[in-house]
Amino acid sequence: MAEKRWIAETLFDDLGFRMSYRVDRVLYETRTEHQHLVLFEHPFFGTMLMLDGATQITKRDEFIYHEMMSHVTLFAHGSARDVLIVGGGDCGIAEEVLKHRTVERLTQVEIDATVIEFAKEHFPEFAATVFADKRFESVIEDGMKYVARTERRFDVIIIDSTDPQGPGKVLFSQKFYAACKRCMSKGGVLVTQNGVPFFQPRELLSSVSKFRRVFADGSCFVAAIPTYIGGHMAMGWATDDRRLRRTSVTTLAARYRKAGSFSTRYWTPEVHAAAFALPRFIADVVARAKP
Ligand code: SAM
């Protein structure tokens, strides 16, 4: 019997380790206009997508990151109507955002049409509902170009990007965060995929420093995602409203009830509030961030 293939995540090669996944079946593998893409079936995690050697999404643990990036941001804001997602081509975050009835319009700006195509075919549980929702708009464009040119104003901007390499690099730049601030409504919130601080402390330090040059409040919240190796995943947080990340559990619970208490598997009002209580080594990174 042929030896099973193993696919390695090469994101941390410079740190001298790799996470490898035994492949049941490769569904698709190609180099798109923007990046190397491999989609495969794994015996435990189910369908997995890797871009440029970094795990993007698995069917088994996607709910954690998608729920936290969406519901922490929207319940903290409290009345977001116009939402922008940059990246997010797998549509996992869009699906969570559209659970909020207050959201009147959701625009997703993804650079790589191939990722959207595969989401429709291999992640229908997200993409089908999302593309059937008339509030949803899909734009294929570099997120940097979009936020630099748009006349729209967003209450919430969610950056569900790849890591700061290849097409994703510009989404960690000062000019990008400044352009996001320009197309935000008063009291708006920006949330970013910001790596795992145990292995990528400089990424978090750099982003929070840049946030603090254009926003009154720059910080992060955390969650543990099994296939984002390294313990806590940091989600960057930037807004001019310093109160939002201290929203009480009582207020969050009331907003959740008003939103119809839709089902979640990770997010709760208590988990939301606790996510901003940073372990000291991460709090130290955030504290070192100077505008
Ligand atoms: N949750 C994943 C993570 O934390 O690594 C990210 C998932 S999502 C698939 C990342 C998406 O960002 C990819 O589909 C990629 O094509 C998109 N992307 C990368 N750079 C981009 C850019 N400059 N503008 C818009 N989308 C971009």
PDB file of N, CA, C and O in Angstrom, residues 1-7 21-27 39-48:
ATOM      1  N   MET A   1       0.850  -1.203   0.000  1.00  0.00           N
ATOM      2  CA  MET A   1       0.000   0.000   0.000  1.00  0.00           C
ATOM      3  C   MET A   1       0.885   1.253   0.000  1.00  0.00           C
ATOM      4  O   MET A   1       1.889   1.306   0.736  1.00  0.00           O
ATOM      5  N   ALA A   2       0.522   2.247  -0.884  1.00  0.00           N
ATOM      6  CA  ALA A   2       1.362   3.454  -1.042  1.00  0.00           C
ATOM      7  C   ALA A   2       1.460   4.193   0.289  1.00  0.00           C
ATOM      8  O   ALA A   2       0.496   4.251   1.053  1.00  0.00           O
ATOM      9  N   GLU A   3       2.634   4.731   0.563  1.00  0.00           N
ATOM     10  CA  GLU A   3       2.895   5.528   1.773  1.00  0.00           C
ATOM     11  C   GLU A   3       1.981   6.748   1.761  1.00  0.00           C
ATOM     12  O   GLU A   3       1.786   7.382   0.705  1.00  0.00           O
ATOM     13  N   LYS A   4       1.343   7.060   2.863  1.00  0.00           N
ATOM     14  CA  LYS A   4       0.469   8.244   2.936  1.00  0.00           C
ATOM     15  C   LYS A   4       1.348   9.502   2.844  1.00  0.00           C
ATOM     16  O   LYS A   4       2.461   9.535   3.381  1.00  0.00           O
ATOM     17  N   ARG A   5       0.828  10.528   2.192  1.00  0.00           N
ATOM     18  CA  ARG A   5       1.556  11.805   2.123  1.00  0.00           C
ATOM     19  C   ARG A   5       1.322  12.573   3.415  1.00  0.00           C
ATOM     20  O   ARG A   5       0.239  12.494   4.008  1.00  0.00           O
ATOM     21  N   TRP A   6       2.350  13.303   3.841  1.00  0.00           N
ATOM     22  CA  TRP A   6       2.211  14.224   4.973  1.00  0.00           C
ATOM     23  C   TRP A   6       2.471  15.622   4.446  1.00  0.00           C
ATOM     24  O   TRP A   6       3.408  15.821   3.657  1.00  0.00           O
ATOM     25  N   ILE A   7       1.648  16.611   4.838  1.00  0.00           N
ATOM     26  CA  ILE A   7       1.873  18.000   4.416  1.00  0.00           C
ATOM     27  C   ILE A   7       2.306  18.796   5.648  1.00  0.00           C
ATOM     28  O   ILE A   7       1.636  18.759   6.683  1.00  0.00           O
ATOM     29  N   TYR A  21       0.736  17.174   8.767  1.00  0.00           N
ATOM     30  CA  TYR A  21      -0.605  16.587   8.733  1.00  0.00           C
ATOM     31  C   TYR A  21      -0.624  15.422   7.746  1.00  0.00           C
ATOM     32  O   TYR A  21      -0.218  15.582   6.591  1.00  0.00           O
ATOM     33  N   ARG A  22      -1.122  14.235   8.207  1.00  0.00           N
ATOM     34  CA  ARG A  22      -1.230  13.086   7.296  1.00  0.00           C
ATOM     35  C   ARG A  22      -2.433  13.326   6.380  1.00  0.00           C
ATOM     36  O   ARG A  22      -3.518  13.692   6.851  1.00  0.00           O
ATOM     37  N   VAL A  23      -2.221  13.168   5.091  1.00  0.00           N
ATOM     38  CA  VAL A  23      -3.250  13.498   4.099  1.00  0.00           C
ATOM     39  C   VAL A  23      -4.043  12.273   3.702  1.00  0.00           C
ATOM     40  O   VAL A  23      -3.470  11.271   3.271  1.00  0.00           O
ATOM     41  N   ASP A  24      -5.378  12.357   3.846  1.00  0.00           N
ATOM     42  CA  ASP A  24      -6.231  11.273   3.338  1.00  0.00           C
ATOM     43  C   ASP A  24      -6.412  11.446   1.836  1.00  0.00           C
ATOM     44  O   ASP A  24      -6.312  10.504   1.075  1.00  0.00           O
ATOM     45  N   ARG A  25      -6.662  12.738   1.421  1.00  0.00           N
ATOM     46  CA  ARG A  25      -6.905  12.995  -0.004  1.00  0.00           C
ATOM     47  C   ARG A  25      -6.606  14.460  -0.311  1.00  0.00           C
ATOM     48  O   ARG A  25      -7.052  15.356   0.432  1.00  0.00           O
ATOM     49  N   VAL A  26      -5.827  14.709  -1.346  1.00  0.00           N
ATOM     50  CA  VAL A  26      -5.619  16.088  -1.785  1.00  0.00           C
ATOM     51  C   VAL A  26      -6.791  16.459  -2.692  1.00  0.00           C
ATOM     52  O   VAL A  26      -7.045  15.777  -3.683  1.00  0.00           O
ATOM     53  N   LEU A  27      -7.509  17.493  -2.322  1.00  0.00           N
ATOM     54  CA  LEU A  27      -8.671  17.910  -3.123  1.00  0.00           C
ATOM     55  C   LEU A  27      -8.219  18.839  -4.243  1.00  0.00           C
ATOM     56  O   LEU A  27      -8.748  18.798  -5.349  1.00  0.00           O
ATOM     57  N   LEU A  39      -5.573  22.212  -0.718  1.00  0.00           N
ATOM     58  CA  LEU A  39      -6.812  21.881  -0.004  1.00  0.00           C
ATOM     59  C   LEU A  39      -6.822  20.366   0.135  1.00  0.00           C
ATOM     60  O   LEU A  39      -6.669  19.662  -0.862  1.00  0.00           O
ATOM     61  N   PHE A  40      -6.969  19.847   1.365  1.00  0.00           N
ATOM     62  CA  PHE A  40      -6.903  18.389   1.506  1.00  0.00           C
ATOM     63  C   PHE A  40      -7.790  17.883   2.636  1.00  0.00           C
ATOM     64  O   PHE A  40      -8.236  18.674   3.486  1.00  0.00           O
ATOM     65  N   GLU A  41      -8.057  16.593   2.608  1.00  0.00           N
ATOM     66  CA  GLU A  41      -8.849  15.954   3.667  1.00  0.00           C
ATOM     67  C   GLU A  41      -7.898  15.380   4.709  1.00  0.00           C
ATOM     68  O   GLU A  41      -6.927  14.690   4.354  1.00  0.00           O
ATOM     69  N   HIS A  42      -8.140  15.688   5.997  1.00  0.00           N
ATOM     70  CA  HIS A  42      -7.321  15.144   7.093  1.00  0.00           C
ATOM     71  C   HIS A  42      -8.222  14.263   7.954  1.00  0.00           C
ATOM     72  O   HIS A  42      -9.390  14.602   8.170  1.00  0.00           O
ATOM     73  N   PRO A  43      -7.697  13.103   8.467  1.00  0.00           N
ATOM     74  CA  PRO A  43      -8.549  12.161   9.209  1.00  0.00           C
ATOM     75  C   PRO A  43      -9.224  12.761  10.444  1.00  0.00           C
ATOM     76  O   PRO A  43     -10.352  12.391  10.776  1.00  0.00           O
ATOM     77  N   PHE A  44      -8.599  13.732  11.100  1.00  0.00           N
ATOM     78  CA  PHE A  44      -9.172  14.288  12.337  1.00  0.00           C
ATOM     79  C   PHE A  44      -9.759  15.691  12.100  1.00  0.00           C
ATOM     80  O   PHE A  44     -10.889  15.981  12.476  1.00  0.00           O
ATOM     81  N   PHE A  45      -8.982  16.564  11.404  1.00  0.00           N
ATOM     82  CA  PHE A  45      -9.422  17.965  11.254  1.00  0.00           C
ATOM     83  C   PHE A  45     -10.394  18.155  10.089  1.00  0.00           C
ATOM     84  O   PHE A  45     -10.935  19.231   9.900  1.00  0.00           O
ATOM     85  N   GLY A  46     -10.581  17.100   9.261  1.00  0.00           N
ATOM     86  CA  GLY A  46     -11.491  17.247   8.123  1.00  0.00           C
ATOM     87  C   GLY A  46     -10.842  18.055   7.003  1.00  0.00           C
ATOM     88  O   GLY A  46      -9.625  18.056   6.846  1.00  0.00           O
ATOM     89  N   THR A  47     -11.673  18.807   6.264  1.00  0.00           N
ATOM     90  CA  THR A  47     -11.135  19.601   5.150  1.00  0.00           C
ATOM     91  C   THR A  47     -10.240  20.716   5.689  1.00  0.00           C
ATOM     92  O   THR A  47     -10.619  21.413   6.631  1.00  0.00           O
ATOM     93  N   MET A  48      -9.041  20.819   5.126  1.00  0.00           N
ATOM     94  CA  MET A  48      -8.070  21.833   5.570  1.00  0.00           C
ATOM     95  C   MET A  48      -7.597  22.636   4.362  1.00  0.00           C
ATOM     96  O   MET A  48      -7.411  22.084   3.282  1.00  0.00           O
TER      97      MET A  48
END
